[in-house]
Coordinates of C-alpha atoms in Angstrom, one line a residue:
M11 CA 29.5 9.7 9.5
A12 CA 29.4 12.2 6.9
T13 CA 29.6 15.9 7.8
Y14 CA 27.0 18.2 5.8
Y15 CA 26.6 22.0 5.6
K16 CA 23.2 23.6 5.9
W17 CA 22.2 26.9 4.6
R18 CA 19.0 28.8 5.0
K19 CA 17.8 29.7 1.5
S20 CA 15.4 32.6 0.8
N21 CA 14.5 35.4 -1.5
I22 CA 16.6 38.6 -1.3
A23 CA 15.4 41.6 0.8
W24 CA 17.5 45.0 -0.2
T25 CA 18.1 47.4 2.7
V26 CA 19.8 51.0 2.0
S27 CA 21.4 53.1 4.5
Q28 CA 22.4 56.9 3.9
E29 CA 25.0 59.2 5.3
N30 CA 26.5 62.6 4.3
I31 CA 30.3 62.2 3.0
V32 CA 31.0 65.7 2.1
N33 CA 34.8 66.6 2.9
A34 CA 35.1 63.2 4.3
T35 CA 37.5 60.3 3.7
I36 CA 36.0 56.8 3.7
P37 CA 37.4 53.5 3.4
G38 CA 37.6 51.6 0.0
Y39 CA 36.6 53.3 -3.4
I40 CA 32.9 54.7 -4.2
V41 CA 30.6 53.7 -6.7
Y42 CA 28.4 56.4 -7.9
V43 CA 25.0 56.0 -9.6
F44 CA 22.4 58.6 -10.5
S45 CA 19.4 56.5 -11.1
D46 CA 17.1 54.0 -9.2
L47 CA 19.6 50.9 -9.5
S48 CA 19.9 48.1 -7.2
V49 CA 23.6 47.3 -6.9
T50 CA 25.7 44.7 -5.3
N51 CA 26.6 45.0 -1.6
G52 CA 28.4 48.3 -1.2
K53 CA 28.5 52.0 -1.0
F54 CA 27.1 54.3 -3.7
V55 CA 26.7 57.8 -4.2
S56 CA 23.3 59.5 -5.2
V57 CA 22.5 63.1 -6.0
S58 CA 18.8 64.2 -6.2
T59 CA 17.0 65.1 -9.4
Y60 CA 16.5 68.7 -7.9
D61 CA 20.3 69.1 -7.5
M62 CA 21.1 67.7 -11.0
R63 CA 18.7 70.3 -12.4
E64 CA 19.7 73.2 -10.5
Y65 CA 23.6 72.8 -10.7
G66 CA 24.4 71.4 -14.0
A67 CA 25.0 68.2 -15.8
M68 CA 27.0 65.4 -14.4
T69 CA 30.3 64.4 -15.7
S70 CA 29.3 60.7 -16.0
P71 CA 26.2 59.2 -14.9
N72 CA 27.5 56.3 -12.9
G73 CA 30.8 54.9 -12.3
Y74 CA 33.5 54.3 -9.5
C75 CA 36.4 56.0 -8.3
G76 CA 39.1 53.6 -7.8
G77 CA 42.6 52.1 -9.2
A78 CA 46.2 53.0 -8.2
A79 CA 45.7 56.9 -7.9
Q80 CA 42.4 58.2 -9.4
T81 CA 40.4 61.5 -9.2
D82 CA 36.9 61.7 -10.5
T83 CA 34.5 64.5 -10.6
V84 CA 31.1 63.4 -10.0
Y85 CA 29.5 66.5 -11.5
G86 CA 29.6 70.0 -11.5
N87 CA 30.2 73.4 -13.1
S88 CA 32.1 76.5 -11.9
D89 CA 30.3 76.6 -8.6
S90 CA 29.0 73.1 -7.9
G91 CA 30.2 69.7 -7.7
F92 CA 32.4 67.0 -5.7
T93 CA 35.6 65.5 -6.4
L94 CA 36.7 61.9 -5.2
T95 CA 40.2 61.0 -4.9
Y96 CA 41.1 57.3 -4.3
N97 CA 44.4 56.7 -2.6
S98 CA 45.5 53.0 -3.2
A99 CA 48.2 52.9 -0.5
T100 CA 45.5 53.6 2.2
N101 CA 42.8 52.2 0.5
T102 CA 40.5 55.2 1.1
T103 CA 38.5 57.6 -0.9
T104 CA 38.7 61.6 -0.2
V105 CA 35.3 63.6 -1.1
T106 CA 36.1 67.2 -1.7
R107 CA 33.4 69.9 -2.4
S108 CA 34.8 71.8 -5.7
G109 CA 32.0 74.4 -5.6
S110 CA 29.8 76.2 -3.2
K111 CA 26.8 74.1 -4.1
P112 CA 25.2 71.8 -3.2
T113 CA 26.2 71.6 0.5
S114 CA 25.9 68.0 0.8
L115 CA 26.5 64.7 -0.8
C116 CA 25.0 61.3 0.3
S117 CA 26.5 58.1 0.6
N118 CA 24.2 55.1 0.3
T119 CA 25.2 51.7 1.6
A120 CA 23.1 48.8 -0.1
R121 CA 23.1 45.6 1.7
A122 CA 21.4 42.2 0.6
G123 CA 19.5 40.5 3.4
M124 CA 17.2 37.5 4.1
G125 CA 13.8 37.8 2.6
Q126 CA 11.1 35.2 2.3
F127 CA 12.2 31.6 3.5
I128 CA 12.3 29.0 0.7
E129 CA 14.0 25.8 2.2
Y130 CA 17.1 24.6 3.7
V131 CA 19.9 23.3 1.3
Y132 CA 22.9 20.9 2.1
S133 CA 26.2 20.1 0.7
Q134 CA 29.5 18.4 1.8
N135 CA 31.3 21.5 0.3
P136 CA 31.5 24.2 2.8
S137 CA 31.9 26.8 0.1
A138 CA 28.8 25.5 -2.0
Y139 CA 26.7 28.6 -1.1
P140 CA 27.6 32.0 0.5
N141 CA 27.0 32.5 4.0
G142 CA 25.4 35.7 4.6
G143 CA 25.4 36.5 0.7
T144 CA 23.8 36.1 -2.6
S145 CA 24.1 33.4 -5.3
D146 CA 21.8 32.7 -8.4
G147 CA 19.2 35.6 -7.2
Y148 CA 18.9 34.0 -3.9
Y149 CA 20.0 34.9 -0.5
Y150 CA 21.9 32.5 2.0
D151 CA 22.8 32.5 5.6
Q152 CA 22.7 30.8 9.0
R153 CA 25.2 27.9 7.9
T154 CA 25.6 25.1 10.5
T155 CA 27.3 22.0 10.3
V156 CA 25.1 18.7 10.6
T157 CA 26.0 15.1 11.0
S158 CA 24.0 12.7 8.8
P159 CA 22.7 9.8 8.7
L160 CA 22.9 9.1 12.4
A161 CA 23.6 5.6 13.6
P162 CA 20.8 3.3 14.0
S163 CA 19.7 3.0 17.6
G164 CA 18.1 -0.3 19.6
I165 CA 20.0 -2.9 17.9
T166 CA 18.6 -6.3 19.4
Y167 CA 19.4 -10.1 19.0
P168 CA 19.6 -12.9 21.6
A169 CA 21.9 -12.4 24.3
T170 CA 22.5 -16.3 24.0
I171 CA 22.1 -18.0 20.5
F172 CA 20.8 -21.4 20.4
T173 CA 19.8 -21.9 16.7
P174 CA 21.8 -21.8 13.2
S175 CA 20.1 -18.6 12.5
V176 CA 19.7 -15.6 14.2
F177 CA 17.3 -12.5 13.5
I178 CA 18.7 -9.0 14.1
S179 CA 16.7 -5.9 14.3
W180 CA 17.2 -1.8 14.9
T181 CA 15.3 1.4 14.9
A182 CA 15.4 3.2 11.8
A183 CA 18.3 5.8 11.4
I184 CA 17.5 9.5 11.2
S185 CA 18.7 11.6 8.2
N186 CA 19.5 15.2 9.4
T187 CA 19.3 16.5 5.6
N188 CA 17.1 16.3 2.5
Y189 CA 19.1 12.8 1.7
A190 CA 16.8 10.1 3.0
V191 CA 18.2 6.8 4.5
S192 CA 18.2 4.0 1.8
Q193 CA 19.9 1.2 3.1
Y194 CA 21.9 -0.8 6.0
E195 CA 24.8 -2.7 6.2
V196 CA 25.1 -5.5 8.9
S197 CA 28.6 -6.5 10.0
Y198 CA 29.6 -9.1 12.5
S199 CA 32.7 -10.3 14.4
T200 CA 33.2 -13.6 15.8
N201 CA 35.1 -15.2 19.0
E202 CA 36.1 -11.9 20.7
G203 CA 38.1 -11.1 17.4
N204 CA 39.1 -7.5 16.4
S205 CA 38.1 -7.9 12.7
W206 CA 34.7 -7.2 11.1
T207 CA 33.1 -9.0 8.1
V208 CA 29.9 -7.8 6.4
A209 CA 27.2 -10.0 6.6
G210 CA 24.8 -8.1 4.0
T211 CA 22.8 -5.3 3.3
T212 CA 19.1 -4.4 3.3
A213 CA 16.7 -1.7 2.7
D214 CA 14.8 -3.0 6.2
T215 CA 15.3 -2.5 9.7
S216 CA 15.9 -6.3 10.4
Y217 CA 18.3 -8.9 8.8
S218 CA 18.2 -12.7 9.2
F219 CA 21.8 -14.5 9.4
D220 CA 23.3 -17.9 9.5
I221 CA 25.9 -18.4 12.3
P222 CA 29.2 -19.6 10.6
A223 CA 30.6 -22.7 11.7
G224 CA 33.1 -22.7 14.5
T225 CA 31.5 -19.7 16.3
M226 CA 31.4 -19.6 20.0
S227 CA 30.5 -15.8 20.5
I228 CA 29.4 -13.2 18.1
T229 CA 28.8 -9.3 17.9
F230 CA 26.8 -7.6 15.4
R231 CA 26.9 -3.9 14.2
V232 CA 24.8 -1.8 11.9
R233 CA 25.3 1.5 10.0
A234 CA 23.0 3.5 7.7
K235 CA 23.6 5.2 4.1
D236 CA 21.7 7.8 2.8
N237 CA 20.7 8.4 -1.1
N238 CA 23.6 10.7 -1.5
G239 CA 25.9 7.6 -1.0
Q240 CA 27.1 8.6 2.6
W241 CA 27.5 6.4 5.5
G242 CA 26.8 7.0 9.0
N243 CA 28.4 5.6 12.1
Y244 CA 27.9 1.9 13.5
A245 CA 25.4 1.1 16.3
T246 CA 27.3 -2.0 17.9
G247 CA 25.5 -4.5 19.9
T248 CA 26.7 -6.5 22.7
E249 CA 28.5 -9.7 22.5
S250 CA 26.4 -13.0 22.5
Q251 CA 27.5 -16.6 23.5
V252 CA 26.6 -19.1 20.8
L253 CA 25.6 -22.5 22.2
L254 CA 24.4 -24.4 19.0
A255 CA 22.7 -27.6 18.8
P256 CA 24.4 -30.4 17.2
T257 CA 22.8 -32.2 14.1
L258 CA 21.2 -35.5 15.5
T259 CA 20.6 -38.4 13.1
V260 CA 18.5 -41.6 14.3
P261 CA 17.4 -44.7 12.4
S262 CA 14.0 -44.4 10.6
I263 CA 12.7 -47.7 12.2
A264 CA 13.6 -49.4 15.3
M265 CA 12.9 -53.2 16.5
Q266 CA 12.1 -54.4 20.0
G267 CA 14.9 -56.2 21.7
Q268 CA 17.5 -54.8 19.0
Q269 CA 20.0 -52.0 19.4
I270 CA 19.5 -48.6 18.2
T271 CA 22.2 -46.0 17.8
P272 CA 21.4 -42.1 17.6
N273 CA 24.6 -40.2 16.6
W274 CA 25.2 -36.5 16.3
T275 CA 27.7 -34.0 14.9
A276 CA 30.6 -32.6 17.2
V277 CA 30.3 -28.8 18.1
E278 CA 32.9 -26.4 18.3
G279 CA 33.7 -25.5 21.8
A280 CA 31.5 -28.2 23.5
D281 CA 32.9 -30.0 26.4
S282 CA 30.3 -32.7 26.5
Y283 CA 26.9 -33.7 25.1
T284 CA 23.6 -34.8 26.9
L285 CA 21.3 -37.2 25.2
Q286 CA 17.8 -37.7 26.4
R287 CA 15.1 -40.3 25.1
K288 CA 11.4 -40.5 25.4
S289 CA 9.7 -43.6 24.5
S290 CA 6.0 -44.5 24.4
A291 CA 6.5 -45.8 28.0
D292 CA 8.0 -42.7 29.2
E293 CA 6.0 -39.7 30.6
D294 CA 8.8 -37.0 30.1
W295 CA 12.3 -37.0 28.8
V296 CA 15.0 -39.5 30.3
E297 CA 18.6 -38.8 30.2
V298 CA 20.5 -41.9 28.9
Y299 CA 23.9 -40.4 28.3
S300 CA 26.1 -37.6 29.0
G301 CA 29.8 -37.4 27.9
A302 CA 32.2 -36.4 25.1
D303 CA 31.2 -39.0 22.6
T304 CA 29.2 -38.2 19.4
S305 CA 26.9 -41.3 19.4
Y306 CA 25.1 -43.9 21.8
T307 CA 23.8 -47.4 21.4
E308 CA 21.2 -48.9 23.6
T309 CA 18.7 -51.9 23.4
V310 CA 14.9 -51.1 22.2
G311 CA 12.5 -51.9 24.9
T312 CA 8.9 -53.2 24.3
W313 CA 7.9 -49.8 23.2
T314 CA 5.7 -48.5 20.0
S315 CA 7.8 -45.4 19.6
I316 CA 11.1 -43.8 20.4
Q317 CA 12.4 -40.2 20.2
Y318 CA 15.8 -38.8 21.1
R319 CA 17.1 -35.1 21.8
V320 CA 20.7 -33.8 22.3
Q321 CA 22.3 -30.8 23.5
A322 CA 26.1 -29.8 23.7
V323 CA 27.3 -28.3 27.0
F324 CA 29.9 -25.6 27.1
D325 CA 31.7 -25.1 30.4
D326 CA 28.9 -26.3 32.4
T327 CA 26.4 -24.1 30.2
P328 CA 24.1 -26.3 28.0
G329 CA 23.1 -25.2 24.6
G330 CA 19.9 -25.7 22.5
W331 CA 18.4 -29.0 21.9
A332 CA 18.3 -30.8 18.6
T333 CA 15.1 -33.2 18.7
S334 CA 14.3 -36.0 16.4
N335 CA 11.2 -37.3 14.8
S336 CA 9.3 -40.0 16.6
V337 CA 10.8 -43.2 15.3
P338 CA 8.3 -46.4 15.1
V339 CA 9.2 -49.5 17.0
I340 CA 8.2 -52.8 15.4
S341 CA 7.9 -56.3 17.3
A342 CA 10.8 -58.4 17.2
S343 CA 11.2 -60.2 13.9
A344 CA 13.8 -62.4 12.1
L345 CA 14.1 -59.7 9.3
V346 CA 12.4 -56.4 8.7
I347 CA 13.0 -53.7 5.8
S348 CA 11.4 -50.5 6.8
G349 CA 8.4 -49.0 4.7
Q350 CA 5.9 -50.6 2.2
D351 CA 6.2 -51.6 -1.4
G352 CA 4.6 -49.1 -3.9
D353 CA 5.4 -45.9 -5.7
L354 CA 7.5 -43.2 -4.1
G355 CA 6.4 -40.5 -6.5
T356 CA 8.8 -37.9 -8.0
L357 CA 12.0 -38.0 -6.1
V358 CA 14.1 -34.8 -5.4
N359 CA 15.9 -36.2 -2.2
D360 CA 17.6 -39.4 -1.2
V361 CA 15.6 -42.5 -0.4
P362 CA 16.1 -43.8 3.4
Y363 CA 15.4 -47.2 4.7
T364 CA 16.5 -49.4 7.7
I365 CA 17.0 -53.3 8.0
S366 CA 16.7 -55.0 11.2
T367 CA 16.8 -58.5 12.9
D368 CA 16.2 -60.0 16.0
T369 CA 18.8 -62.8 15.5
G370 CA 21.9 -60.9 16.4
N371 CA 23.5 -62.1 13.1
A372 CA 24.7 -59.9 10.3
I373 CA 22.4 -59.3 7.4
T374 CA 23.1 -59.9 3.8
I375 CA 22.1 -57.2 1.6
R376 CA 21.7 -56.4 -2.3
T377 CA 20.3 -53.3 -3.8
T378 CA 19.5 -52.6 -7.3
V379 CA 18.3 -49.6 -9.4
N380 CA 16.8 -50.7 -12.6
G381 CA 18.7 -53.9 -12.4
A382 CA 22.2 -52.3 -11.6
V383 CA 23.7 -53.2 -8.2
I384 CA 24.5 -50.1 -6.2
L385 CA 24.9 -51.9 -2.7
E386 CA 25.9 -55.4 -1.9
G387 CA 27.4 -56.8 1.3
T388 CA 26.7 -57.4 4.9
V389 CA 25.5 -54.9 7.4
P390 CA 24.5 -55.1 11.2
S391 CA 20.9 -55.1 12.6
G392 CA 19.6 -51.5 12.9
T393 CA 21.5 -50.1 9.8
A394 CA 20.2 -47.0 8.2
E395 CA 21.1 -46.6 4.6
R396 CA 20.3 -44.1 1.8
I397 CA 20.1 -44.3 -1.9
P398 CA 21.4 -41.1 -3.2
V399 CA 19.0 -39.4 -5.6
L400 CA 22.1 -38.7 -7.9
D401 CA 22.5 -42.5 -8.6
L402 CA 18.8 -42.8 -9.7
V403 CA 18.4 -42.7 -13.4
N404 CA 16.1 -39.9 -14.9
G405 CA 12.5 -40.9 -15.9
D406 CA 10.7 -43.8 -14.5
G407 CA 12.7 -46.6 -12.5
T408 CA 12.5 -49.5 -9.9
I409 CA 14.4 -49.8 -6.5
V410 CA 14.6 -53.5 -5.1
I411 CA 16.2 -54.0 -1.8
E412 CA 16.8 -58.0 -1.1
A413 CA 18.1 -59.0 2.4
S414 CA 18.6 -62.5 4.0
V415 CA 19.8 -63.5 7.6
E416 CA 20.9 -66.8 9.0
T417 CA 18.4 -68.1 11.7
D418 CA 18.4 -71.4 13.8
S419 CA 15.8 -72.9 11.5
G420 CA 17.5 -71.7 8.4
T421 CA 17.7 -68.6 5.9
V422 CA 15.3 -66.0 6.3
C423 CA 14.7 -63.5 3.4
A424 CA 12.7 -60.3 2.9
V425 CA 12.2 -57.9 -0.2
R426 CA 11.2 -54.5 -0.6
A427 CA 10.3 -52.9 -4.1
W428 CA 9.5 -49.3 -4.9
T429 CA 8.8 -47.5 -8.0
Y430 CA 9.9 -43.8 -8.7
T431 CA 10.0 -40.9 -11.2
K432 CA 13.0 -38.5 -11.4
A433 CA 13.2 -35.5 -13.2
P434 CA 16.3 -34.2 -14.8
I435 CA 18.3 -32.1 -12.6
T436 CA 18.9 -28.6 -14.5
F437 CA 21.8 -26.3 -13.5
P438 CA 21.9 -22.4 -14.1
N439 CA 23.8 -21.6 -17.2
A440 CA 25.5 -18.5 -15.0
G441 CA 26.7 -18.1 -11.5
S442 CA 30.0 -17.6 -9.5
P443 CA 32.4 -19.4 -7.5
A444 CA 31.4 -20.8 -4.1
Q445 CA 33.2 -22.8 -1.5
L446 CA 31.4 -26.4 -0.9
T447 CA 31.3 -27.2 2.8
K448 CA 29.9 -29.8 4.9
E449 CA 29.6 -29.4 8.5
G450 CA 31.6 -26.7 8.6
K451 CA 34.6 -28.2 6.6
N452 CA 35.7 -27.4 3.1
V453 CA 35.1 -30.5 1.0
W454 CA 35.8 -29.0 -2.4
P455 CA 38.3 -26.2 -3.6
K456 CA 36.6 -22.8 -4.6
T457 CA 39.4 -22.0 -7.1
L458 CA 41.6 -23.6 -9.4
A459 CA 44.7 -22.3 -7.4
E460 CA 43.4 -24.3 -4.5
C461 CA 43.4 -27.3 -6.7
V462 CA 46.8 -27.1 -7.9
R463 CA 49.4 -29.2 -5.9
L464 CA 53.1 -28.2 -6.1
P465 CA 56.1 -30.4 -5.1
G466 CA 56.1 -30.6 -1.5
G467 CA 52.3 -30.6 -1.2
R468 CA 51.7 -27.0 -1.2
T469 CA 48.9 -25.6 -3.2
L470 CA 49.3 -22.8 -5.8
E471 CA 47.1 -20.5 -3.8
E472 CA 49.6 -21.1 -0.8
V473 CA 52.6 -20.2 -3.1
M474 CA 51.0 -17.1 -4.6
G475 CA 50.2 -15.8 -1.2
F476 CA 47.8 -13.0 -2.1
P477 CA 46.4 -13.6 -5.5
C478 CA 45.2 -10.5 -7.3
Q479 CA 42.0 -9.6 -9.5
V480 CA 42.9 -7.1 -12.4
F481 CA 40.1 -5.5 -14.5
M482 CA 40.9 -3.3 -17.5
G483 CA 38.5 -0.9 -19.4
S484 CA 38.3 2.4 -21.2
Y485 CA 35.9 5.3 -21.7
I486 CA 35.4 8.5 -23.9
G487 CA 35.9 11.9 -21.9
T488 CA 32.6 14.4 -22.1
G489 CA 34.2 17.6 -21.5
V490 CA 32.7 18.3 -18.0
Y491 CA 34.3 18.6 -14.4
G492 CA 33.8 19.8 -11.1
V493 CA 31.6 18.8 -8.4
D494 CA 28.4 18.7 -10.2
S495 CA 30.0 16.3 -12.9
P496 CA 32.2 13.9 -11.5
N497 CA 33.5 10.8 -13.1
E498 CA 32.3 7.5 -12.2
L499 CA 33.6 3.9 -12.9
T500 CA 32.0 0.6 -12.0
F501 CA 33.9 -2.7 -11.7
P502 CA 33.1 -6.4 -11.2
F503 CA 34.8 -6.5 -7.8
K504 CA 35.9 -3.9 -4.7
P505 CA 39.1 -2.4 -6.0
K506 CA 42.0 -1.7 -3.6
A507 CA 43.9 0.6 -6.4
V508 CA 43.0 2.1 -9.5
V509 CA 45.1 3.8 -12.2
I510 CA 43.8 6.0 -15.2
G511 CA 45.8 7.0 -18.1
T512 CA 45.6 8.5 -21.6
N513 CA 47.2 8.0 -24.7
M514 CA 47.4 12.0 -25.5
E515 CA 50.6 13.5 -26.6
A516 CA 52.3 15.5 -24.1
S517 CA 51.8 18.7 -26.3
E518 CA 48.1 17.8 -25.7
T519 CA 47.5 17.2 -22.0
Y520 CA 47.4 20.9 -20.9
N521 CA 49.1 20.6 -17.9
Q522 CA 47.4 17.3 -17.3
T523 CA 49.3 14.5 -15.6
S524 CA 49.8 11.7 -17.9
Y525 CA 48.3 9.2 -15.4
L526 CA 46.3 9.4 -12.2
W527 CA 46.7 6.8 -9.5
L528 CA 44.1 6.4 -6.9
Y529 CA 44.6 3.7 -3.9
G530 CA 43.8 3.4 -0.3
M531 CA 40.1 2.8 -0.3
K532 CA 38.8 6.0 1.4
R533 CA 37.2 9.3 0.4
G534 CA 38.4 12.9 0.7
Q535 CA 40.9 15.0 -1.0
I536 CA 43.9 13.9 -2.6
S537 CA 46.9 15.3 -4.4
S538 CA 48.5 14.2 -7.5
S539 CA 50.8 17.4 -8.1
P540 CA 50.1 19.7 -9.2
Q541 CA 46.2 18.8 -9.4
Q542 CA 43.9 18.5 -6.5
Y543 CA 41.0 15.8 -6.4
E544 CA 38.4 15.0 -4.3
I545 CA 37.3 11.2 -4.1
L546 CA 33.4 11.2 -3.5
N547 CA 32.8 7.7 -3.4
W548 CA 34.8 4.4 -3.0
E549 CA 32.3 2.0 -1.6
D550 CA 31.4 -1.4 -3.1
N551 CA 32.3 -1.6 -6.8
T552 CA 32.1 2.1 -7.5
L553 CA 34.7 5.0 -7.7
S554 CA 33.9 8.4 -8.4
W555 CA 36.0 11.7 -8.4
Y556 CA 36.2 15.3 -9.6
Y557 CA 38.7 17.9 -10.2
F558 CA 37.8 20.9 -7.8
Q559 CA 40.5 23.7 -8.3
G560 CA 38.5 25.0 -11.1
D561 CA 40.6 26.4 -14.0
A562 CA 40.7 26.4 -17.8
Y563 CA 42.0 23.0 -18.1
G564 CA 39.7 21.5 -15.5
A565 CA 37.9 18.8 -17.8
N566 CA 41.7 17.7 -19.0
R567 CA 42.7 17.3 -15.4
Q568 CA 39.6 15.5 -14.3
F569 CA 40.6 13.1 -17.1
N570 CA 37.4 13.9 -18.7
A571 CA 38.5 15.9 -21.8
Q572 CA 36.0 16.3 -24.6
G573 CA 36.6 13.4 -27.2
V574 CA 39.5 11.9 -25.7
G575 CA 40.3 8.3 -24.8
Y576 CA 41.0 7.2 -21.4
F577 CA 42.0 3.4 -20.2
Y578 CA 41.9 2.2 -16.6
A579 CA 43.0 -0.7 -14.6
A580 CA 41.4 -1.7 -11.3
F581 CA 43.3 -4.2 -8.7
G582 CA 41.6 -6.0 -6.1

């Protein structure tokens, strides 16, 4: 949560108060002017035009009485005038009448005050504007501290999650400054853990998120960022139980009197599974299995269709249902290959098929693509196979499935023939590493360090422990510095530490340190003796900073001297 300072900005309204200071001792020193002149806040002496005409010329038209010990005559001749004597020890000025006329001398106190309101201004620097004073021709006052942006409110998502994807929403965050809310960050924590992972960012007030494999509970939190780059506090939701459904697989066709085997994936944390069936003869779902297995086999009745659904059970709490498509049931036959001969069109997915027989004997199968054998052997009745689309030749092709089974009356054969078209698969010429997973398990290494095996079976990544990314670059200084002219660097990853240096000779550095070492991933003031720096931003891939002491060598100490080359290295 960012702290801002807020000022009221207005035009300047001057007020003047007057008092007689003859033969008086007043604090400070006296400024005296003899014209209609607006002055900075303070006391000034004025004498009327009448007095000046009657009693003679002034020693000087305007000035001040101050210094270690100074006496000054405002104006006068033998019988008129005043002497001002400043005492530095007591910081006072004594006014003495040096003649008989005039009888009084007026001190006017000029004060700048609030005029017509213009706007409110904001800054994270409490000294960016005076509080009850003037700057750049305007008056600033009423400084207060504000917090912005505020945390979003009303974060909502299901109390129990049954689906692999969850929708999170929240009420828009409020900005208490003139910096509008521009982005939200969504994080999550799983299985009652203490660590948080960023799910992503969005400009909307909702986010869709895919539940990671192995998640049994999950909590989400959201925070807002304004267009000044400042993050607010988190709004954290309540923990939700995750009861995901398994992935259910059933054959594409079934035969009356033959066995059918639906199977499903295991779900992390599940104690058991419940399988239900709904056939053309059932009015509602019928439970056919309950237990820890991930498959079930039953005999197909005299139905015309059959459908299954399965759910995982977590400590007596059922999860969501995974429901299959309706599977057609064919009449008992010696040998059946699913589908019909014909053209499959342009293929982008695998080609599924099922082979069934009512003989109870094994089926001999031979599958070819453009004459090349891709499958040959024996399979049981009800086997569901797939021809991978990656195995198919580009362009036009032909798939032929030949099957046979032994019956009491001899060998029965069946053939299925399909034609297809397949477009060449194109891959992007740019991308980034990604972990290939299947059913929540890693099936291919993400990095070379994960691939390399060393003696003893350990990977290079395990031996390295914590591999580091390094990015190096350079820039030319522009000669500016300070809060309004910060340095900014952008990297291809989020760095943990950055070191910045220069090739300038020691005689050229002008009290600049030879390098600047930034680390810790946090904003705020840092010290690199004798210099003081303010880290404005260290979020995502961007780092910005400035030197805030403000002296003659500011650009050098900010590592931004005009025309000087600098180099840097980022570690992540």
